[in-house]
PDB file of C-alpha atoms in Angstrom:
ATOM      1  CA  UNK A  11      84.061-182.708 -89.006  1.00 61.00           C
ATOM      2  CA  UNK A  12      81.185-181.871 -90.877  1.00 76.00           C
ATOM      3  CA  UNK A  13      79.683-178.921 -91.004  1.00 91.00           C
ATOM      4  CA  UNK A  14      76.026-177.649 -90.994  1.00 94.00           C
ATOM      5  CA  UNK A  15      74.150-178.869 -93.980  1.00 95.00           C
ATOM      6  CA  UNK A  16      71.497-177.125 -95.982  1.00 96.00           C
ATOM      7  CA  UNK A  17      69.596-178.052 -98.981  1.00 97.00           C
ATOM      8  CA  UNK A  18      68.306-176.912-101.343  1.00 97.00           C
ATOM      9  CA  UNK A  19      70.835-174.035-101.981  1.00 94.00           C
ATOM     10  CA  UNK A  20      68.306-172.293-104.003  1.00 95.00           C
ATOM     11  CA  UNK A  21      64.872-172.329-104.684  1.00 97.00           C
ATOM     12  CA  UNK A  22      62.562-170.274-107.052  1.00 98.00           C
ATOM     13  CA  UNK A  23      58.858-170.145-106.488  1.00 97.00           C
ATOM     14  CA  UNK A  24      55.631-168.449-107.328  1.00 97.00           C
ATOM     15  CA  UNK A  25      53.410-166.888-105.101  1.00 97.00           C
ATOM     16  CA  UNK A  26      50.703-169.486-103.315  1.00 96.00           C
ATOM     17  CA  UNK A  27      53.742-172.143-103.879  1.00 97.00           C
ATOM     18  CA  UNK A  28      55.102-174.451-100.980  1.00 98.00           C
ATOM     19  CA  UNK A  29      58.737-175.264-100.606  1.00 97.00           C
ATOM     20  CA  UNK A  30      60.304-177.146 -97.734  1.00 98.00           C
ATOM     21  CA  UNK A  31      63.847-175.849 -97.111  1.00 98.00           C
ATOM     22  CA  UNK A  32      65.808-179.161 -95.053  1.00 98.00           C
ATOM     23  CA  UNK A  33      68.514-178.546 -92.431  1.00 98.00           C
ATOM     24  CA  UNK A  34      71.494-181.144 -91.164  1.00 97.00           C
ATOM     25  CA  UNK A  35      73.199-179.733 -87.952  1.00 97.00           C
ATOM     26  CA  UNK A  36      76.144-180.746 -86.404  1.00 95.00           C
ATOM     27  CA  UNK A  37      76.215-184.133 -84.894  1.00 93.00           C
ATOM     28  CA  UNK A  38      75.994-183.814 -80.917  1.00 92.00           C
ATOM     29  CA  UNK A  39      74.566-180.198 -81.121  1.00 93.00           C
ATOM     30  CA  UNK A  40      70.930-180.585 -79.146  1.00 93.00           C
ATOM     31  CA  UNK A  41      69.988-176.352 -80.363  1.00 93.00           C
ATOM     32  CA  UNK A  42      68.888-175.485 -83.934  1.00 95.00           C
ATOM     33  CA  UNK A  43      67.856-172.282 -85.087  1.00 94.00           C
ATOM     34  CA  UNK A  44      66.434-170.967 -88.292  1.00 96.00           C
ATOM     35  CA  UNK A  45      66.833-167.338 -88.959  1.00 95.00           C
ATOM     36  CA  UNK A  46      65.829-165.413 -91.951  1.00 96.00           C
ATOM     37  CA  UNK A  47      67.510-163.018 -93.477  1.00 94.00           C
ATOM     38  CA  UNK A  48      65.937-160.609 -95.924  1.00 93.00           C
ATOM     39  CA  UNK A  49      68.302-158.924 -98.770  1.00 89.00           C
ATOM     40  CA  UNK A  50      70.344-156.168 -97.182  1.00 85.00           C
ATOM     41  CA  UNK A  51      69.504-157.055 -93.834  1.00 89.00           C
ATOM     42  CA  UNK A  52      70.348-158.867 -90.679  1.00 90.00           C
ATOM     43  CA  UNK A  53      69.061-162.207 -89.948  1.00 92.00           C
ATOM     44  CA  UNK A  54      66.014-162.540 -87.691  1.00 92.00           C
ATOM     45  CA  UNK A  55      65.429-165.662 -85.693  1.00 92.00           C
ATOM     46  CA  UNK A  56      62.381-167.114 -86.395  1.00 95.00           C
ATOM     47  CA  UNK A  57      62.281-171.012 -84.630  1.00 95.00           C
ATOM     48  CA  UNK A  58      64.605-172.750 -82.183  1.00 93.00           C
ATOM     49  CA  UNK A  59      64.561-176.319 -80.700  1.00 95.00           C
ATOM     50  CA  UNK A  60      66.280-178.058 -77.892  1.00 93.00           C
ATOM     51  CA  UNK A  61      66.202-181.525 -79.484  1.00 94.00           C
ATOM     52  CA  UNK A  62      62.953-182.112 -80.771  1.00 95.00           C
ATOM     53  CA  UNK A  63      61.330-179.441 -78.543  1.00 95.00           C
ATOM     54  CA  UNK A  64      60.285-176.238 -79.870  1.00 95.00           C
ATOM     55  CA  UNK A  65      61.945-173.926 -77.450  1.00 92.00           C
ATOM     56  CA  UNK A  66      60.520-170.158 -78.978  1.00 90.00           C
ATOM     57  CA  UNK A  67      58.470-169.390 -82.542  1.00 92.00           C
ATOM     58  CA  UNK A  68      56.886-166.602 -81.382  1.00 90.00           C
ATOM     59  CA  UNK A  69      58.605-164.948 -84.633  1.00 91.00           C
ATOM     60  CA  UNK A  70      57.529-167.787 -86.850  1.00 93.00           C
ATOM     61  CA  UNK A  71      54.345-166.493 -89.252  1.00 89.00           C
ATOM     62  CA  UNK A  72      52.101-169.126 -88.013  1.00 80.00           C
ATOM     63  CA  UNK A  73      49.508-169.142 -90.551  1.00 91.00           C
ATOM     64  CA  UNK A  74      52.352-170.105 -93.272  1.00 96.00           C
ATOM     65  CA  UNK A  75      55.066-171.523 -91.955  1.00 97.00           C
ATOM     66  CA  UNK A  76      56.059-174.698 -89.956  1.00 97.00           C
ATOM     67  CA  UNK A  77      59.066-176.024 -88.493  1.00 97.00           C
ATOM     68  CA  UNK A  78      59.697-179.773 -86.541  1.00 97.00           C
ATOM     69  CA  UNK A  79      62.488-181.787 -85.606  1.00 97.00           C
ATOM     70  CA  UNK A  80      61.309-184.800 -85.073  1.00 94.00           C
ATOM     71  CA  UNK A  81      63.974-187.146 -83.990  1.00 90.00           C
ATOM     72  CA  UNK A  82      66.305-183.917 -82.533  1.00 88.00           C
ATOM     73  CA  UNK A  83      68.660-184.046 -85.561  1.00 93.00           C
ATOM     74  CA  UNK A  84      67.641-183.705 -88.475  1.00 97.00           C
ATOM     75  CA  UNK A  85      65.318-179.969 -89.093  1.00 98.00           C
ATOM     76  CA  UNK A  86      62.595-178.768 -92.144  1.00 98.00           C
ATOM     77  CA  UNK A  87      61.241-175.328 -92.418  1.00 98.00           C
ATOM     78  CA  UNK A  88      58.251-175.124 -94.757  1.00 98.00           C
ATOM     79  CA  UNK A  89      56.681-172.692 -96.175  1.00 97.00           C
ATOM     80  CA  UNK A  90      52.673-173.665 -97.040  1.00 94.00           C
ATOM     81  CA  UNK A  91      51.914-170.750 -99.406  1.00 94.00           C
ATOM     82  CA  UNK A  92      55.029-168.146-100.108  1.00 96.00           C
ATOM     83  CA  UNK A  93      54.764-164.432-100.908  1.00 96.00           C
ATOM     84  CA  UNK A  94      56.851-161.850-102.190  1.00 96.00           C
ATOM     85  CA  UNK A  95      57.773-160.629 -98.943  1.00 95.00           C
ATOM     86  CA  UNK A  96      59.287-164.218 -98.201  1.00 97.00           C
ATOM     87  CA  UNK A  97      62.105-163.770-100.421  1.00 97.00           C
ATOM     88  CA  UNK A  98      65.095-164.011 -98.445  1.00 96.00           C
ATOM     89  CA  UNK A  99      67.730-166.124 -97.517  1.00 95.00           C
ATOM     90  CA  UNK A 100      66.873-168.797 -94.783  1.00 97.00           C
ATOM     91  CA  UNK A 101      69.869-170.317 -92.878  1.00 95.00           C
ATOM     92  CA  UNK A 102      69.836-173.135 -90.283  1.00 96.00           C
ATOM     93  CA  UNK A 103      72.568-173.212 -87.280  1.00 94.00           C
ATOM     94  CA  UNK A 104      72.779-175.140 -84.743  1.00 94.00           C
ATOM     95  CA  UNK A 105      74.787-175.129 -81.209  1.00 90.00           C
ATOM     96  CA  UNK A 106      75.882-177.019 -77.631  1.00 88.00           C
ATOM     97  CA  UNK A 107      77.369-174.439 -75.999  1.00 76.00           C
ATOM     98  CA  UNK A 108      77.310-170.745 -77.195  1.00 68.00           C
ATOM     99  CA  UNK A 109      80.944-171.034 -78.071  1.00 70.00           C
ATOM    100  CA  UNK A 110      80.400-173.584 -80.763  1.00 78.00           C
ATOM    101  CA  UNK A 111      77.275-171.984 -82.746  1.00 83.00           C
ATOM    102  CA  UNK A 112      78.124-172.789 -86.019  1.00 89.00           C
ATOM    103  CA  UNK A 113      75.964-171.719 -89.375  1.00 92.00           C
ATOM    104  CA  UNK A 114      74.833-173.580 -93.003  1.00 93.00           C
ATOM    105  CA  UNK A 115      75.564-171.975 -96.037  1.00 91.00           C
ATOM    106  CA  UNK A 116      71.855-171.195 -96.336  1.00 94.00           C
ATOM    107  CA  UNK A 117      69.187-171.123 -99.098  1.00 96.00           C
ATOM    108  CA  UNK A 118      68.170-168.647-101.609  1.00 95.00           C
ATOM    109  CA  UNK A 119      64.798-168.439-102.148  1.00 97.00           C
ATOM    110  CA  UNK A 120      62.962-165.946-104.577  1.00 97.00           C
ATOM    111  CA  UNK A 121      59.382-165.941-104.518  1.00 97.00           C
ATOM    112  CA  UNK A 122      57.769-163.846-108.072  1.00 96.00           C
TER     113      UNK A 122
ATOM    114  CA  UNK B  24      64.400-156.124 -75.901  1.00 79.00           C
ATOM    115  CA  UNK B  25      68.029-156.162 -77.138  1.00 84.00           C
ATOM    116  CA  UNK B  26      68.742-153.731 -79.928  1.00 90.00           C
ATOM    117  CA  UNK B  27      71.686-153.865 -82.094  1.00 94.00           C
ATOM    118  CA  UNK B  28      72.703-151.041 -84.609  1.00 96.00           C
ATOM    119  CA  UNK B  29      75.458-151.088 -87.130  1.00 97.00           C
ATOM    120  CA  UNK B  30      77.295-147.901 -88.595  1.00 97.00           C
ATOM    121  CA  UNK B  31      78.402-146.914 -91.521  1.00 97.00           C
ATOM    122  CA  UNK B  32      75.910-148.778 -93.220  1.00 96.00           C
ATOM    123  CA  UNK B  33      78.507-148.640 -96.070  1.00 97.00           C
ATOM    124  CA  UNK B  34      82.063-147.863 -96.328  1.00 97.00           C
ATOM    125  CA  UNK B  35      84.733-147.470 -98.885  1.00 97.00           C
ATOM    126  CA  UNK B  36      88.584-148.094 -97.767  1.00 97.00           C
ATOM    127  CA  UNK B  37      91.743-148.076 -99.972  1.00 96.00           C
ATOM    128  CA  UNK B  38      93.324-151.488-100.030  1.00 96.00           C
ATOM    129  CA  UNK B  39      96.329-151.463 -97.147  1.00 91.00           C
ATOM    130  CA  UNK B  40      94.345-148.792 -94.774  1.00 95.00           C
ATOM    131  CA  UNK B  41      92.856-149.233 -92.045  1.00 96.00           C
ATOM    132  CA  UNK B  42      89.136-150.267 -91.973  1.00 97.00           C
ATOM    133  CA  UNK B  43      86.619-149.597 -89.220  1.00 98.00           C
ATOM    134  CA  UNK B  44      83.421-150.569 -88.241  1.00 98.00           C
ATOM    135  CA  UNK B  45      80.976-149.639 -85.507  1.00 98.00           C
ATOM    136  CA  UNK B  46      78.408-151.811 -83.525  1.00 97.00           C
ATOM    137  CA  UNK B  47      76.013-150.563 -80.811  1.00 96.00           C
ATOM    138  CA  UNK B  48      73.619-152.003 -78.359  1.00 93.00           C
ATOM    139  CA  UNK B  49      70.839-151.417 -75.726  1.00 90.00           C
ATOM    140  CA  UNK B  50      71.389-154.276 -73.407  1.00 83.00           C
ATOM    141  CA  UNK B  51      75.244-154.031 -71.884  1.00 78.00           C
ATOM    142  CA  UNK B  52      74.706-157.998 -69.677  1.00 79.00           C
ATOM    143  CA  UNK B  53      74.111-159.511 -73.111  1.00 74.00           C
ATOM    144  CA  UNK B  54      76.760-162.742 -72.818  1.00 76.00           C
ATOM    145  CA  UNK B  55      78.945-162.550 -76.188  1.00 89.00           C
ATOM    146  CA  UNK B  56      79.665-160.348 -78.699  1.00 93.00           C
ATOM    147  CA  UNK B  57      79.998-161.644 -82.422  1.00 94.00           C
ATOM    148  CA  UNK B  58      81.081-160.116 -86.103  1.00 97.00           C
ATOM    149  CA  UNK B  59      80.720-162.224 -88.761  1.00 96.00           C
ATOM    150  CA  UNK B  60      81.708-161.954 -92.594  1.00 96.00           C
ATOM    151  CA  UNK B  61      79.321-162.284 -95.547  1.00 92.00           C
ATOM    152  CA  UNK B  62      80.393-162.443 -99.256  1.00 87.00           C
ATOM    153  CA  UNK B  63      77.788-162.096-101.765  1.00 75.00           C
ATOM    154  CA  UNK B  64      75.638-165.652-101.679  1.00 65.00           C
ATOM    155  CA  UNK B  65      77.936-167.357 -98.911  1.00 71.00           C
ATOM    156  CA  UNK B  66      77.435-168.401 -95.752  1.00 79.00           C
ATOM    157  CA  UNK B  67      78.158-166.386 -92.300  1.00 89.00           C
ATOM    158  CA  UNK B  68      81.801-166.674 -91.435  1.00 89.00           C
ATOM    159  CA  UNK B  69      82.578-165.669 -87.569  1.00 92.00           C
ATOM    160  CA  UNK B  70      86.166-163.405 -87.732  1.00 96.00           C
ATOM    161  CA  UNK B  71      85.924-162.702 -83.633  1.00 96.00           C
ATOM    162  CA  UNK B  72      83.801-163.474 -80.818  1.00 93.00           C
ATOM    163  CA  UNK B  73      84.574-161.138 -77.734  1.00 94.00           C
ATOM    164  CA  UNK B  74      82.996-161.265 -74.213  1.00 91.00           C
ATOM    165  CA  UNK B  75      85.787-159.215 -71.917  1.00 92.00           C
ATOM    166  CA  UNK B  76      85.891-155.642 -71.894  1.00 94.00           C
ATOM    167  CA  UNK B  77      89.072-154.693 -73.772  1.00 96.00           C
ATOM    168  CA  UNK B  78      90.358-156.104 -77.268  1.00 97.00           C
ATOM    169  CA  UNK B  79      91.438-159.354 -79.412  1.00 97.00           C
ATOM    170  CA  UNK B  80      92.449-159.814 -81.749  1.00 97.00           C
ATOM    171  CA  UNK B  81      92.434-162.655 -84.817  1.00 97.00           C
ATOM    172  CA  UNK B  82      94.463-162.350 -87.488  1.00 97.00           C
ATOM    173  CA  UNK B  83      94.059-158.405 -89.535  1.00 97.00           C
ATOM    174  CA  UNK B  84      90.897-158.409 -87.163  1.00 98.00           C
ATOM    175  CA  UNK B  85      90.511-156.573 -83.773  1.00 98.00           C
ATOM    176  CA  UNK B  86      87.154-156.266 -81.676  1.00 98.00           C
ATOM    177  CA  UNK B  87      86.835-154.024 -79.230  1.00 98.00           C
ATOM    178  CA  UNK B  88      84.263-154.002 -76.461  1.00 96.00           C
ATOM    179  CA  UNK B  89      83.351-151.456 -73.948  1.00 95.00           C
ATOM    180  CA  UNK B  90      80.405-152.471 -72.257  1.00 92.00           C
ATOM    181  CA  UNK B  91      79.790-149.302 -70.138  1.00 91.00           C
ATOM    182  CA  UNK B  92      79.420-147.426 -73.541  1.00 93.00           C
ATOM    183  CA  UNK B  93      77.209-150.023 -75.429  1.00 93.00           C
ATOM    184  CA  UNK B  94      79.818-150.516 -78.168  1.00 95.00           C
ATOM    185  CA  UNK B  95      81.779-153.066 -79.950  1.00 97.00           C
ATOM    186  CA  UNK B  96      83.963-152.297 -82.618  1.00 98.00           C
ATOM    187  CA  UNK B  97      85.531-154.277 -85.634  1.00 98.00           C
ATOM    188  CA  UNK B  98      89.335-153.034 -87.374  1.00 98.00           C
ATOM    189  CA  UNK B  99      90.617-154.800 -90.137  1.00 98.00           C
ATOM    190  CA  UNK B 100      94.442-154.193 -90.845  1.00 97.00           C
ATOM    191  CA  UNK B 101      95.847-153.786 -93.558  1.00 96.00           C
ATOM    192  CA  UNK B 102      92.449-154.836 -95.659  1.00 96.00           C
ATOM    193  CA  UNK B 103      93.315-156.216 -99.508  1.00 95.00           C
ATOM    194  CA  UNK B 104      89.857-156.433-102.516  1.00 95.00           C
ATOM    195  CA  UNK B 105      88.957-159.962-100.927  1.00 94.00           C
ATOM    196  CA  UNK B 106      87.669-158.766 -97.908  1.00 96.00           C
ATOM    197  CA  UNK B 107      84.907-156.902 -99.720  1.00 96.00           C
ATOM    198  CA  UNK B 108      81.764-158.051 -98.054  1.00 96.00           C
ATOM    199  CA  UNK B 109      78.927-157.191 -95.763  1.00 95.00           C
ATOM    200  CA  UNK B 110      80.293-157.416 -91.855  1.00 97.00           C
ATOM    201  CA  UNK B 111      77.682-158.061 -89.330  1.00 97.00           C
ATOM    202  CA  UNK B 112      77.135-157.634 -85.746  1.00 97.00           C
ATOM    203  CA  UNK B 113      75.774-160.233 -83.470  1.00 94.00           C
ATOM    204  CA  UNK B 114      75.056-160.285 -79.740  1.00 92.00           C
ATOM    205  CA  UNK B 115      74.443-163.654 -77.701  1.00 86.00           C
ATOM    206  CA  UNK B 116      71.813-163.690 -74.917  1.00 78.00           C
ATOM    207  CA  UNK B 117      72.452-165.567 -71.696  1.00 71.00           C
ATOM    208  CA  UNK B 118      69.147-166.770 -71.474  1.00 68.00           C
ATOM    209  CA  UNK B 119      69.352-169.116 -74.754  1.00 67.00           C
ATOM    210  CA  UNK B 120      72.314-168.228 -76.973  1.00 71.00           C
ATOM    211  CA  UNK B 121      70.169-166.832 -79.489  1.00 79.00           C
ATOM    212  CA  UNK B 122      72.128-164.159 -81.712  1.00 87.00           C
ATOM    213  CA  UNK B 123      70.254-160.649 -82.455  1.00 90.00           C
ATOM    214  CA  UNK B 124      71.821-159.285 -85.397  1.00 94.00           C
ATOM    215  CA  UNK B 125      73.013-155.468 -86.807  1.00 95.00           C
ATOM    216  CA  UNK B 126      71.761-154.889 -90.283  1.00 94.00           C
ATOM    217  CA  UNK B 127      75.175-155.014 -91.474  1.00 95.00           C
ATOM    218  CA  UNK B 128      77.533-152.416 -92.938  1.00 97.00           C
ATOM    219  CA  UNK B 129      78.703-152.848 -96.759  1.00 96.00           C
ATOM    220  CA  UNK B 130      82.334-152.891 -97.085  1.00 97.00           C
ATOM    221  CA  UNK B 131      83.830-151.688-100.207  1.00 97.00           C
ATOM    222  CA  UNK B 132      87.760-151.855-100.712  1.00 97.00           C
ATOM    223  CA  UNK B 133      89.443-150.434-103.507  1.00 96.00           C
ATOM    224  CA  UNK B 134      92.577-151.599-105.265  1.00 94.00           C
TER     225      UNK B 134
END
């Protein structure tokens, strides 16, 4: 079975850039989260959906960035104009039940 | 608001002892308890997820919970280089599965 797919693995902007980071969950899984996860840190949810439906974003900066899943599979978390203080890994995982929350390998990005 | 704190934040081990790592929280009805594994630019790998008082074990790794006291623990046996990584904490919520996280605890062993 396939796992949770993220591209790209790695992305290297400068500041006042946009990137769009893309996110293939598990087939049947109706939850998808993005968390970020700053160096030397925990991650830190920032968006989930229930199918297409965003469920919570009160974490998500706004003003910047923007999640969807359109059709309730497929996910892409952009980010309009990226600072330093983005610069993190961002990983996408999705879920049916809690038992079977299952994460992508995640993507680098470094914004200088 | 569930809060999750990890200690050490790093800790060094000689390859073959025992390695131990703590894990506290604020909210004890919180529905599953989680460590994961990170090697340097990998992706999360789940060693045990816990949600009974008591222990289990996977493998080298044991989790222990004790809900009354807030705390979940992590012991790898017998620990070899490979296991070098950052070990995180991670605590489900009923209400909508969603995973607050520990910041993590380095894990250093030596040959």
């Amino acid at each position: 079975e396939a796992g949770v797919t993220q591209s790209p693995r790695y992305a290297v902007l400068q500041e006042g850039q946009a990137v769009s980071f893309w996110c293939d969950p598990i087939s049947g899984h109706d939850t998808l989260y993005w968390y970020q996860q700053p160096r030397d840190q925990g991650p830190q949810l920032l968006v989930y959906f229930r199918d297409e439906a965003v469920i919570d974003n009160s974490q998500l900066p706004s003003d910047r960035f923007s999640a969807v899943r359109p059709k309730g599979t497929n996910s892409t978390l952009k980010i309009q104009s990226a600072k330093q203080g983005d610069t993190a890994t961002y990983l996408c995982a999705s879920s049916f039940w809690e038992s079977d929350y299952t994460f992508g390998s995640g993507t680098r990005l470094l914004v200088i | 608001q569930q809060k999750v704190q990890q200690s050490p934040e790093s800790l060094t081990v000689s390859e073959g002892a025992m390695a131990s790592l703590n894990c506290t929280f604020s909210d004890g009805t919180s529905n599953n308890f989680r460590w994961y594994r990170q090697h340097s630019a990998k992706g999360l790998e789940v060693l045990v997820s816990i949600f009974s008082d008591g222990e289990k074990e996977e493998g080298r790794f044991t989790a222990h919970l004790n809900r009354a006291n807030l705390h979940v623990s992590l012991h790898i046996r017998e620990p070899q280089p490979s296991d070098s990584a950052v070990y995180l904490c991670a605590v489900s919520m009923y209400s909508n599965y969603q995973l607050i996280w520990g910041s993590g605890t380095k894990l250093i062993i030596k040959p």
